[in-house]
CSV table of C-alpha atoms in Angstrom, one decimal:
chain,number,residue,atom,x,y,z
A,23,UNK,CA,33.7,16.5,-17.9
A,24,UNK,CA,30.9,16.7,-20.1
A,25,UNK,CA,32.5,14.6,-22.6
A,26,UNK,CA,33.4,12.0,-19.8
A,27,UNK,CA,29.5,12.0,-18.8
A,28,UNK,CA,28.4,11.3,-22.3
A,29,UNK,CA,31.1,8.3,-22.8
A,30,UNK,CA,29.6,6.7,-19.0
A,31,UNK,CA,25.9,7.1,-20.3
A,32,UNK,CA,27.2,4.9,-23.6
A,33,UNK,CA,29.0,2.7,-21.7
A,34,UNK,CA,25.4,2.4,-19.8
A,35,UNK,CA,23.7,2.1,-22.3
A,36,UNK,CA,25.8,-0.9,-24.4
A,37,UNK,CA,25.3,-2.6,-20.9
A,38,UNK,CA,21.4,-2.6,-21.1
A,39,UNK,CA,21.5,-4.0,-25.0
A,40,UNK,CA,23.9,-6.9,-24.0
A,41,UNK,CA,21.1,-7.3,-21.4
A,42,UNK,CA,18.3,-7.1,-23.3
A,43,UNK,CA,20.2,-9.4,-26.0
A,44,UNK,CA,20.8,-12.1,-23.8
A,45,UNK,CA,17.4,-11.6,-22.3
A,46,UNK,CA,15.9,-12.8,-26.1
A,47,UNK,CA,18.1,-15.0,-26.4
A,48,UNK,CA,17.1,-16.6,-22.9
A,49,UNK,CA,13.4,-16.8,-23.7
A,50,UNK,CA,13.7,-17.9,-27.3
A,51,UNK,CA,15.9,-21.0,-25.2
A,52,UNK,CA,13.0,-21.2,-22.7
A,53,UNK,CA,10.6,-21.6,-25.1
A,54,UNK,CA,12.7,-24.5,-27.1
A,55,UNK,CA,12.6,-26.2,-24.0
A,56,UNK,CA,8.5,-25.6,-23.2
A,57,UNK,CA,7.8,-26.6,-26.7
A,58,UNK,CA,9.9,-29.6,-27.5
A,59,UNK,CA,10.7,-30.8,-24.2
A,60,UNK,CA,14.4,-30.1,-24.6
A,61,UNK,CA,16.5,-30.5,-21.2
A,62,UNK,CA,19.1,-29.1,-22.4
A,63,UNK,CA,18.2,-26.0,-23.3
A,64,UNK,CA,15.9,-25.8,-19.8
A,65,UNK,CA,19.4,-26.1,-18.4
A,66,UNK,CA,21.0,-23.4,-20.3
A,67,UNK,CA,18.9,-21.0,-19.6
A,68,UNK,CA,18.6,-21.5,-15.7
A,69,UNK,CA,22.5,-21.7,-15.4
A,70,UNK,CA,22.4,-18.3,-17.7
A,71,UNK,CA,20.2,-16.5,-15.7
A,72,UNK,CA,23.2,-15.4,-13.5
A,73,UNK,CA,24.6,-13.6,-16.4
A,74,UNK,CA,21.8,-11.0,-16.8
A,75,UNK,CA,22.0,-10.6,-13.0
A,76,UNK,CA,25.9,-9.5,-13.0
A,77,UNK,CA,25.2,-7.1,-15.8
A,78,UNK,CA,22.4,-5.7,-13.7
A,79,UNK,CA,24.8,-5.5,-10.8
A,80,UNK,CA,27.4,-3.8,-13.0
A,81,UNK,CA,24.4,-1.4,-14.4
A,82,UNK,CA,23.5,-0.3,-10.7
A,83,UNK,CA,27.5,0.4,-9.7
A,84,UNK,CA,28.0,2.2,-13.4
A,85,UNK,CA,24.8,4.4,-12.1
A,86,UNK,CA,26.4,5.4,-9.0
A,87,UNK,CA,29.5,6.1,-10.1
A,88,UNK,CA,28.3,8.4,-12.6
A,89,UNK,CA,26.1,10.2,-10.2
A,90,UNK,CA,28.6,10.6,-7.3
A,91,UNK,CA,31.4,11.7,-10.3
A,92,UNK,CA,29.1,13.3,-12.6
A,93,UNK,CA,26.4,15.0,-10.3
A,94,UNK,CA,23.8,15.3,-13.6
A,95,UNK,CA,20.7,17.4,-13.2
A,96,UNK,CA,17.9,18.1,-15.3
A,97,UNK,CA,17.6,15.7,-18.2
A,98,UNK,CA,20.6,13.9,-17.7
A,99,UNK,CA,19.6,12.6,-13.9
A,100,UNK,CA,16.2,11.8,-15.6
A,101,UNK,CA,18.2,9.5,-18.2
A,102,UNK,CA,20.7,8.0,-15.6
A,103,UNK,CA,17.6,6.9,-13.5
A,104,UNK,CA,15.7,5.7,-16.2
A,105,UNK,CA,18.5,3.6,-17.3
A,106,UNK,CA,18.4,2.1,-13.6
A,107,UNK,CA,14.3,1.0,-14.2
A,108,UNK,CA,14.7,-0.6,-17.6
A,109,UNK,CA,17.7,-2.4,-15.8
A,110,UNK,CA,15.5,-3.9,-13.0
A,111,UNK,CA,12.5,-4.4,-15.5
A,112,UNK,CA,15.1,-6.7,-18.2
A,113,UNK,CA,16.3,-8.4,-15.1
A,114,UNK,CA,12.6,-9.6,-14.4
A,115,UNK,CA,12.2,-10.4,-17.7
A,116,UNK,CA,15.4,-12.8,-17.2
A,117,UNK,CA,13.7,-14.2,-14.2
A,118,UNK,CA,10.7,-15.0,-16.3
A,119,UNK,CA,12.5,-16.9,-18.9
A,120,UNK,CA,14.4,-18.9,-16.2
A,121,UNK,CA,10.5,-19.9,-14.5
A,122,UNK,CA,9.4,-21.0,-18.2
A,123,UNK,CA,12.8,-23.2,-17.9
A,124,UNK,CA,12.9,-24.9,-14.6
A,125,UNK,CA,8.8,-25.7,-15.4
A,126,UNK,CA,9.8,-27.4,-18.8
A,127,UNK,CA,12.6,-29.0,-16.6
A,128,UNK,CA,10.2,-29.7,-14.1
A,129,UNK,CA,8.0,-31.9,-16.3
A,130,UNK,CA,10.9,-33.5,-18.1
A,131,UNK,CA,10.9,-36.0,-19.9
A,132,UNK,CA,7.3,-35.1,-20.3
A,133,UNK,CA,6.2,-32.0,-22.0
A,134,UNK,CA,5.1,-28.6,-19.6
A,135,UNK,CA,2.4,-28.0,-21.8
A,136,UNK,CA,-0.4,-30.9,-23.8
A,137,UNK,CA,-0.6,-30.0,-27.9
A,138,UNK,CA,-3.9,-28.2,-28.2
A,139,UNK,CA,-1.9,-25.4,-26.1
A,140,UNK,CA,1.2,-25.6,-27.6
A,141,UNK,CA,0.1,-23.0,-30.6
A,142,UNK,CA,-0.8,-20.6,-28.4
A,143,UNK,CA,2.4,-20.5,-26.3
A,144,UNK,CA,4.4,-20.4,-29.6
A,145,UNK,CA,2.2,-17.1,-30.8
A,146,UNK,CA,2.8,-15.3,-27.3
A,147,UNK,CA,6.6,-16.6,-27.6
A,148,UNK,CA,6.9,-14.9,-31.2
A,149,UNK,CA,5.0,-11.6,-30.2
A,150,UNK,CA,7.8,-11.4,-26.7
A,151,UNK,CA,10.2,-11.9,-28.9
A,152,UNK,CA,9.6,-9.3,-31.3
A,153,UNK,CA,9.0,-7.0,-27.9
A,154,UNK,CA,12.4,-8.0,-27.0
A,155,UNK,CA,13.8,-7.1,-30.5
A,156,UNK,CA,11.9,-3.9,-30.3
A,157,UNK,CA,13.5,-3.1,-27.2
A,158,UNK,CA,17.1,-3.7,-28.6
A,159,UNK,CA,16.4,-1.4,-31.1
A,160,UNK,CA,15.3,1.3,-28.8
A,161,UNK,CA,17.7,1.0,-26.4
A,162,UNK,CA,20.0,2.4,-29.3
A,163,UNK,CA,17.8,4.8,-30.7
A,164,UNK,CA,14.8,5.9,-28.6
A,165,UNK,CA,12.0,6.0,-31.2
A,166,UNK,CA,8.1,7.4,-29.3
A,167,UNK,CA,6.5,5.4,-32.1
A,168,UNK,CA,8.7,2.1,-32.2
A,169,UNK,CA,7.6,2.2,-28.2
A,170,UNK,CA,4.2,3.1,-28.3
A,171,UNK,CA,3.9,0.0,-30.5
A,172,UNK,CA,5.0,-2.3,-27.2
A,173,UNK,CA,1.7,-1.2,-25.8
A,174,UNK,CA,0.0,-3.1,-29.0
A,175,UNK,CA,2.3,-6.2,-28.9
A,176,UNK,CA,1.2,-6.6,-25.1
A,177,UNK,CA,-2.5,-6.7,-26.4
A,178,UNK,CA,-1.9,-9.3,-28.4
A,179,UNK,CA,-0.5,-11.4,-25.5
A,180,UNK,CA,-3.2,-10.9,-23.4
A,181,UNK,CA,-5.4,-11.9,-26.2
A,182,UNK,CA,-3.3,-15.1,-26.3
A,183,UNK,CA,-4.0,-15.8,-22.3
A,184,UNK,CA,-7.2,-15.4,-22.8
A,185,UNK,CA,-7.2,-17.7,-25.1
A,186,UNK,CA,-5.4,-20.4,-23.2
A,187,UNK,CA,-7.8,-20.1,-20.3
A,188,UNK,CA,-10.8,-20.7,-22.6
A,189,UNK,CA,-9.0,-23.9,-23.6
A,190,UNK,CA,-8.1,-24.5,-19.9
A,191,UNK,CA,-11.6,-24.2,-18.6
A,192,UNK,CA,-13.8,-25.7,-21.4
A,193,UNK,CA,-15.9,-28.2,-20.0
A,194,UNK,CA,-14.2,-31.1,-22.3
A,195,UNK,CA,-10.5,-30.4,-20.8
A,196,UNK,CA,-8.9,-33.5,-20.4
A,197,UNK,CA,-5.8,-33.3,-18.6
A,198,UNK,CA,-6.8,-31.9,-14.8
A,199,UNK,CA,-5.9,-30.0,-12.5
A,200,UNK,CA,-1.6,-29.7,-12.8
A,201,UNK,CA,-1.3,-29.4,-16.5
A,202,UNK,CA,-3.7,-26.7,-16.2
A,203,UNK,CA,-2.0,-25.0,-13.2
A,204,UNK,CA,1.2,-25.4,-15.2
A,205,UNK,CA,-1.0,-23.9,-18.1
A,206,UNK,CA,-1.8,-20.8,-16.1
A,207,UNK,CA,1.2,-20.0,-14.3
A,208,UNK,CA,3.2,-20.8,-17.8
A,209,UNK,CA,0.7,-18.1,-19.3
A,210,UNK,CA,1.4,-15.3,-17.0
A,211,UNK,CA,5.1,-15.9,-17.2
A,212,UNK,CA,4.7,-15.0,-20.7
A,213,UNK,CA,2.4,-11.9,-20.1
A,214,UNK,CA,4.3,-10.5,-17.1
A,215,UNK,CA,7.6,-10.6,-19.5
A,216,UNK,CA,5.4,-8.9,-21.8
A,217,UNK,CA,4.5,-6.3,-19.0
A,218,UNK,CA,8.0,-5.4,-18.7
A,219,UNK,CA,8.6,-4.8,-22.0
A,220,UNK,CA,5.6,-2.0,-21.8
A,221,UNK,CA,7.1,-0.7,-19.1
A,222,UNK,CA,10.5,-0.3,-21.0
A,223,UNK,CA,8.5,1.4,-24.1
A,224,UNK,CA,7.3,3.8,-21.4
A,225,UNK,CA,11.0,4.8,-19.8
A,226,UNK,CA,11.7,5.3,-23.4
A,227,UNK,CA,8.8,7.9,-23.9
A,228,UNK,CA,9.6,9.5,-20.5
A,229,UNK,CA,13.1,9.9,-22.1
A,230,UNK,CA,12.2,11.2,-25.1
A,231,UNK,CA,9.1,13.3,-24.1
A,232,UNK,CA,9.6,14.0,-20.7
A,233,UNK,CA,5.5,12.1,-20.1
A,234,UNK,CA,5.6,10.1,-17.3
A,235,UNK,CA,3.6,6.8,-17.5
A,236,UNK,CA,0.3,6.7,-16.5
A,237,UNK,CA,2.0,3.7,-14.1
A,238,UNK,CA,3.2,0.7,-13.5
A,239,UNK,CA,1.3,-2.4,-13.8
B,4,UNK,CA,23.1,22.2,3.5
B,5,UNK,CA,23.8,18.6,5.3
B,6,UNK,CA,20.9,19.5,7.2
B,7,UNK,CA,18.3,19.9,4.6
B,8,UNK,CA,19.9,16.8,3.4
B,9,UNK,CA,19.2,14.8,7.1
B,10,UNK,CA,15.8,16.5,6.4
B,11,UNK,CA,15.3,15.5,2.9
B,12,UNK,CA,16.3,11.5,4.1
B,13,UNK,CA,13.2,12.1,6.6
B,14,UNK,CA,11.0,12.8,4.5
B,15,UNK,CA,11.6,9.9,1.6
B,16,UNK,CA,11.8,7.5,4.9
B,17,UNK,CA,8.2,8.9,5.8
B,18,UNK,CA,6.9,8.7,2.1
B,19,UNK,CA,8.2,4.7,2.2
B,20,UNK,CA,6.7,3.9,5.7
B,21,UNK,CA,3.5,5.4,4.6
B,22,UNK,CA,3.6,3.3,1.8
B,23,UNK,CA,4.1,0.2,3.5
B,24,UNK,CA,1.6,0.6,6.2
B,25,UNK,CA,-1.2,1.3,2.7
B,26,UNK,CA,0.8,-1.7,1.1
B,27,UNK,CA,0.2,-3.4,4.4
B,28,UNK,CA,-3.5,-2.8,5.0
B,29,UNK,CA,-4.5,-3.3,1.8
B,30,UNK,CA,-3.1,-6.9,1.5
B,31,UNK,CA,-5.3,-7.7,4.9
B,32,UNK,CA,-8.0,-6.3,3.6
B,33,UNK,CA,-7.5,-8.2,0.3
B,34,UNK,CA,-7.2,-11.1,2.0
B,35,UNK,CA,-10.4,-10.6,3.9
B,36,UNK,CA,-12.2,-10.3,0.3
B,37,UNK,CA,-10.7,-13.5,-0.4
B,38,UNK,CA,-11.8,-15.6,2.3
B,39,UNK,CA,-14.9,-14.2,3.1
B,40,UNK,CA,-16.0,-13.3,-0.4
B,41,UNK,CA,-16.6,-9.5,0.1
B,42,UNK,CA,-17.3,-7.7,-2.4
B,43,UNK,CA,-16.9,-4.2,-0.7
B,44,UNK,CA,-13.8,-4.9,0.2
B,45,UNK,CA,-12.1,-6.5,-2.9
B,46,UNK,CA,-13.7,-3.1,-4.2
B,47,UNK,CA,-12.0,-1.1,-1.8
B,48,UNK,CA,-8.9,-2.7,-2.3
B,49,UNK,CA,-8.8,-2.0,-6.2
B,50,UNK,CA,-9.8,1.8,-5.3
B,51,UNK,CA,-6.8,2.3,-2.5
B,52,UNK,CA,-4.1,1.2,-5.2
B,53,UNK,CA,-3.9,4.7,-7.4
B,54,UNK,CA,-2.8,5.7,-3.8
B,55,UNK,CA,0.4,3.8,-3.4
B,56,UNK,CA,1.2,4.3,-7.1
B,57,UNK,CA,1.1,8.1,-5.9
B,58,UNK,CA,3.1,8.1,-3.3
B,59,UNK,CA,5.9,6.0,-5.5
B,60,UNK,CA,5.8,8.8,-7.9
B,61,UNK,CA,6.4,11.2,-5.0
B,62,UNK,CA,9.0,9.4,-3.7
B,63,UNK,CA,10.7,8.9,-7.6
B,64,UNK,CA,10.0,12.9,-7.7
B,65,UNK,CA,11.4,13.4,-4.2
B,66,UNK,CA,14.9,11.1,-5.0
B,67,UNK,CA,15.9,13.1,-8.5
B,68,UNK,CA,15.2,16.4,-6.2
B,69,UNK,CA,17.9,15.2,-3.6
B,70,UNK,CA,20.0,14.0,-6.1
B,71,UNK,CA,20.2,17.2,-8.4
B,72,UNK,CA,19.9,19.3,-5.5
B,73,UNK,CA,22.4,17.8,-2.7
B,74,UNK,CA,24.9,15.3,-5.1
B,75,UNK,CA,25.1,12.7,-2.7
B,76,UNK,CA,28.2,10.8,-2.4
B,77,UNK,CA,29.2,7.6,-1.6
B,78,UNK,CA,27.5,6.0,1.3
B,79,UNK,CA,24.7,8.9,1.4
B,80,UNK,CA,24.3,8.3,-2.6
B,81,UNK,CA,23.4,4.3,-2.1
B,82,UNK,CA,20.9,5.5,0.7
B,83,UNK,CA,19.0,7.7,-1.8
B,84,UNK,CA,19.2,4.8,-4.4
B,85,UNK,CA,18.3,2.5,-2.2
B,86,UNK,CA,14.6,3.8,-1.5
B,87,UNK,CA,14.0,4.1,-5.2
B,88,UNK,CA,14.6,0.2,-4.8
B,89,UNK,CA,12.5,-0.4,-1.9
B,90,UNK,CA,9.5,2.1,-3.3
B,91,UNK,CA,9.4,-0.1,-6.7
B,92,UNK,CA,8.8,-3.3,-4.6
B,93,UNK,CA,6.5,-1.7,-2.2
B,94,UNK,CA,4.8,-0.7,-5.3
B,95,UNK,CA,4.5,-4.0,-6.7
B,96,UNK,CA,3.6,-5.4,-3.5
B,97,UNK,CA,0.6,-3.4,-4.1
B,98,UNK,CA,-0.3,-4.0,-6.8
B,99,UNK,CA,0.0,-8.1,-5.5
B,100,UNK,CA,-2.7,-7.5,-3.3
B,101,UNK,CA,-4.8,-5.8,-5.7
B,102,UNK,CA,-4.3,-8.9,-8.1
B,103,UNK,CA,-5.5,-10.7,-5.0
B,104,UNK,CA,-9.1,-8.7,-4.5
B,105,UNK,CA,-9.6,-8.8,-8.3
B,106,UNK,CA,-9.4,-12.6,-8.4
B,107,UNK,CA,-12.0,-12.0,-5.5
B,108,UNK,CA,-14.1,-9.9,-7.0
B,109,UNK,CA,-14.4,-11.9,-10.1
B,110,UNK,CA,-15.4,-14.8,-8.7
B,111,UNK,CA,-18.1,-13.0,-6.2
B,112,UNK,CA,-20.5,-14.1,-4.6
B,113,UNK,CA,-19.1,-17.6,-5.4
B,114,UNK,CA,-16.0,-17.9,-2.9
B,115,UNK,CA,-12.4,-17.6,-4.7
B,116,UNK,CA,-10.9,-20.1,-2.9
B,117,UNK,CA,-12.4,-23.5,-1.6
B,118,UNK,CA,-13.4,-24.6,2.2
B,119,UNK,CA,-10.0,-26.7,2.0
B,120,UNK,CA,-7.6,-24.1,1.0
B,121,UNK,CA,-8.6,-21.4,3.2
B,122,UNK,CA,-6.3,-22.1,6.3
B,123,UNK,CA,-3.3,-22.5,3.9
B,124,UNK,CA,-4.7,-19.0,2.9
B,125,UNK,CA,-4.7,-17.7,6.0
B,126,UNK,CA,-1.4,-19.1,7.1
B,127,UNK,CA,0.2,-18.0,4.1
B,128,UNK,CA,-1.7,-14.0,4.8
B,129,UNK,CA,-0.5,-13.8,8.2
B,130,UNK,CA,2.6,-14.2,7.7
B,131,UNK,CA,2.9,-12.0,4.8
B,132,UNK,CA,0.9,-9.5,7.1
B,133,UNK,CA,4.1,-10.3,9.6
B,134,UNK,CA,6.2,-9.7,6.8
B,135,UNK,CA,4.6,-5.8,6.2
B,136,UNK,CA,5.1,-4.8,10.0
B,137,UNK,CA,8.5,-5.8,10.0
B,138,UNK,CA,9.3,-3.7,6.9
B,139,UNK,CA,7.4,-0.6,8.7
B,140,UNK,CA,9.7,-1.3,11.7
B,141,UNK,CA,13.2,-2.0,9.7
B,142,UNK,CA,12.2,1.5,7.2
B,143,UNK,CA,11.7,3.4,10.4
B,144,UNK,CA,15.3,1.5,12.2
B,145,UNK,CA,17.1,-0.5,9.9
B,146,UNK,CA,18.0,-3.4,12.2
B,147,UNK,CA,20.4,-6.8,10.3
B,148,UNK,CA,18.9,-9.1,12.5
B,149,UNK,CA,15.0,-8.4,12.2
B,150,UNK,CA,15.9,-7.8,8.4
B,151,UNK,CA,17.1,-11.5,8.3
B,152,UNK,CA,14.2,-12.6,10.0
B,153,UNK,CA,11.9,-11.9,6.6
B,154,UNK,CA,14.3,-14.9,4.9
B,155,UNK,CA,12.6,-17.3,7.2
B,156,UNK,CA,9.3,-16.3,6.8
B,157,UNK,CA,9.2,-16.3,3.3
B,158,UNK,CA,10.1,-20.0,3.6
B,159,UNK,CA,6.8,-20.4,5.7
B,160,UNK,CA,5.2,-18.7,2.9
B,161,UNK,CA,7.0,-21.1,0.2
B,162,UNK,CA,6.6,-24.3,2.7
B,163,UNK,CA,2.5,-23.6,2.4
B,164,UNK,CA,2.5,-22.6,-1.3
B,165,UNK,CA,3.8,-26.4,-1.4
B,166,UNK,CA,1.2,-27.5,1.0
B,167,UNK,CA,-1.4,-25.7,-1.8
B,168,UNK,CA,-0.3,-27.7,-4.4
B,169,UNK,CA,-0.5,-30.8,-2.9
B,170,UNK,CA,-3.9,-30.2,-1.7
B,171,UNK,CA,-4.9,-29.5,-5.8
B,172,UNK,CA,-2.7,-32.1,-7.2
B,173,UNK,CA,-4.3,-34.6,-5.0
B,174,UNK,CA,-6.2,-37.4,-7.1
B,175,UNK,CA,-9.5,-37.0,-4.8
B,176,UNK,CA,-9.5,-32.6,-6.0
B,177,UNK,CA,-13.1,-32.0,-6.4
B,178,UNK,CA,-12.8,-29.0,-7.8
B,179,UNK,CA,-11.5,-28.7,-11.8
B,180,UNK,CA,-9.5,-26.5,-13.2
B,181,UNK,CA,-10.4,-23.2,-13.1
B,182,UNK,CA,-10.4,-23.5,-9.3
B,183,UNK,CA,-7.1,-24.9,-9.4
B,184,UNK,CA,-5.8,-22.0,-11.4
B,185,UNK,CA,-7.3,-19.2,-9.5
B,186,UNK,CA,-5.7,-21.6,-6.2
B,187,UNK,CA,-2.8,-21.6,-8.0
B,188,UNK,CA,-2.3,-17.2,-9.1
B,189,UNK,CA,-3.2,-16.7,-5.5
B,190,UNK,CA,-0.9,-18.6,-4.1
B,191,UNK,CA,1.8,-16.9,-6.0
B,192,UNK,CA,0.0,-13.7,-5.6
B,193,UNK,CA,1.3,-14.1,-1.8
B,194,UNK,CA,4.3,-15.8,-2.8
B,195,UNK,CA,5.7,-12.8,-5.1
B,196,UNK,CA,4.1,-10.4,-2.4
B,197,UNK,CA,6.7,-12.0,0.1
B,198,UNK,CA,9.7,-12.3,-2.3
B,199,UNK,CA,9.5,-8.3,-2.4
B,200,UNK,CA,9.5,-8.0,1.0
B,201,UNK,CA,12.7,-10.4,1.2
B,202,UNK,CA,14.0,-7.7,-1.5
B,203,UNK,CA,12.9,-5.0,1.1
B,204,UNK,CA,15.2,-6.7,3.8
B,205,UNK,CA,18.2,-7.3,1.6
B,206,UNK,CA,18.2,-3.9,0.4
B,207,UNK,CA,18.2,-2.7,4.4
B,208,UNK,CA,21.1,-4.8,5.0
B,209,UNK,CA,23.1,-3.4,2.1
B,210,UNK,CA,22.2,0.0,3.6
B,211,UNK,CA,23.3,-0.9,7.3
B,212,UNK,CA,26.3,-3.2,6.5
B,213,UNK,CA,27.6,-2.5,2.6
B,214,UNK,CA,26.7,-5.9,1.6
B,215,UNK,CA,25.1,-6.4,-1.8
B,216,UNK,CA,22.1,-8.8,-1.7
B,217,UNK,CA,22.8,-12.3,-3.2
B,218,UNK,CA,20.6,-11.7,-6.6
B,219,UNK,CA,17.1,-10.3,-6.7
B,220,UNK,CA,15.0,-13.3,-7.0
């Protein structure tokens, strides 16, 4: 029995790392297609978007099926339902990538977002993408440091949206009202991916430590 | 023992419809610091969301108790899961309308949201305030048909995010960009405020009738 329970929980747990891989993956495409305009790759990632979802779907049925077989208490029901959040919060995260795609597609064939912005989408890109990696990585080998760093990372992407808006809402902006909308919206996809993430690093810590977050944002 | 279990439903169900009626008047009020630029109340608003984040910890606390303590199988078992997934949208849904008062309270004593937009406001508030009742009524009688009812009315909400767009794309928009963007974050403040509730419905329907949800959105 035991042995049974550990094999589901790493059955689980290779399920939420092909998640979180192909939830990179999906925002590195996104941002291709933000940056450079690239159709195709907008497409990709909106017709990929079901992927994440079935593995989500097959994390949820895993989940029961080890509860109703398994009946964990203790520390092992905390881990099986912890492994249900970090599901729901990569799923998101997928959801985000696929809004940063269908606005690049939107726009097509002009670009979502006018060059002074472009630099600063590109840095937020980079630091959600090293959250993502960092998130891989954990989701092998829970690490309180590695995690607590997520908290850091999603600093630096607020800093970033701040830093848009101050371009967005100078007085010399030149491009109105629907680039900047685009702007904005495009600007919290990023930081509510990078919200996720946090949220992730936190599971993690309640896993390790048994310290519940100081909650959800 | 089935009876402390019957009891132990109870309770979680109370815990969620307690939620959803703070959920609930919290959005109104929200709204009513948008529209009428009240301070107070956009304050009281940011206050009274520690309170639902409470009650989603008790109900997260209340779930791993039934679980360890009762083993739920089967259909009982995607019950007990299935108000860990409605508490994590009513949560969210929360913290929505807290987004909403915020935008309010930074912009005080200027209004938010311009003379043209407020009735696409308001439209868009009511029926998200519709939305909330009916999730009080479904948590306290799950019911397939009122369930299905949400679906339609988060069209009306999409249908006058749309008309909220076109009013700031419009070449004659007076107003710039910043008011565009804050137009633009509150109308998807409401949006994403009714997409959970559509969740909320879905995830009553899988309870009454086995049927999974399409895909969270």
């Amino acid at each position: 029995m035991r042995e049974e329970y550990q094999a589901d929980l790493v059955e689980v747990g290779r399920l939420l790392v092909t998640m979180a891989e192909s939830v990179r993956a999906t925002l590195r495409k996104a941002t291709t297609a933000l940056l450079t305009a690239d159709l195709k790759a907008a497409e990709a990632v909106i017709e990929r978007d079901a992927e994440v979802d079935a593995i989500y779907e097959q994390v949820e049925l895993k989940v029961a099926d080890i509860i109703a077989r398994q009946a964990p208490v203790a520390s092992d029901l905390r881990r099986v339902i912890t492994t249900l959040h970090i599901s729901a919060d990569l799923e998101r995260m997928g959801d985000l990538a696929e809004h940063v795609a269908k606005t690049a597609k939107r726009r097509h064939p002009s670009p979502a977002v006018p060059a002074e912005l472009r630099p600063t989408f590109k840095e937020m890109a980079d630091v959600a993408d090293l959250m993502a990696e960092k998130i891989i990585k954990l989701l092998g080998a829970p690490n309180v440091a590695l995690a607590a760093e997520l908290e850091k990372d999603d600093d630096a992407i607020d800093d970033a949206e701040r830093h848009l808006f101050k371009i967005m809402l100078a007085d010399d902006w030149p491009y109105g009202a629907e680039t900047a909308i685009d702007g904005a919206l495009l600007g919290r996809f990023y930081e509510r991916y990078a919200d996720h993430a946090v949220n992730i690093g936190e599971q993690v810590i309640y896993l390790v430590t048994g310290e519940s977050p100081a909650g959800a944002n």
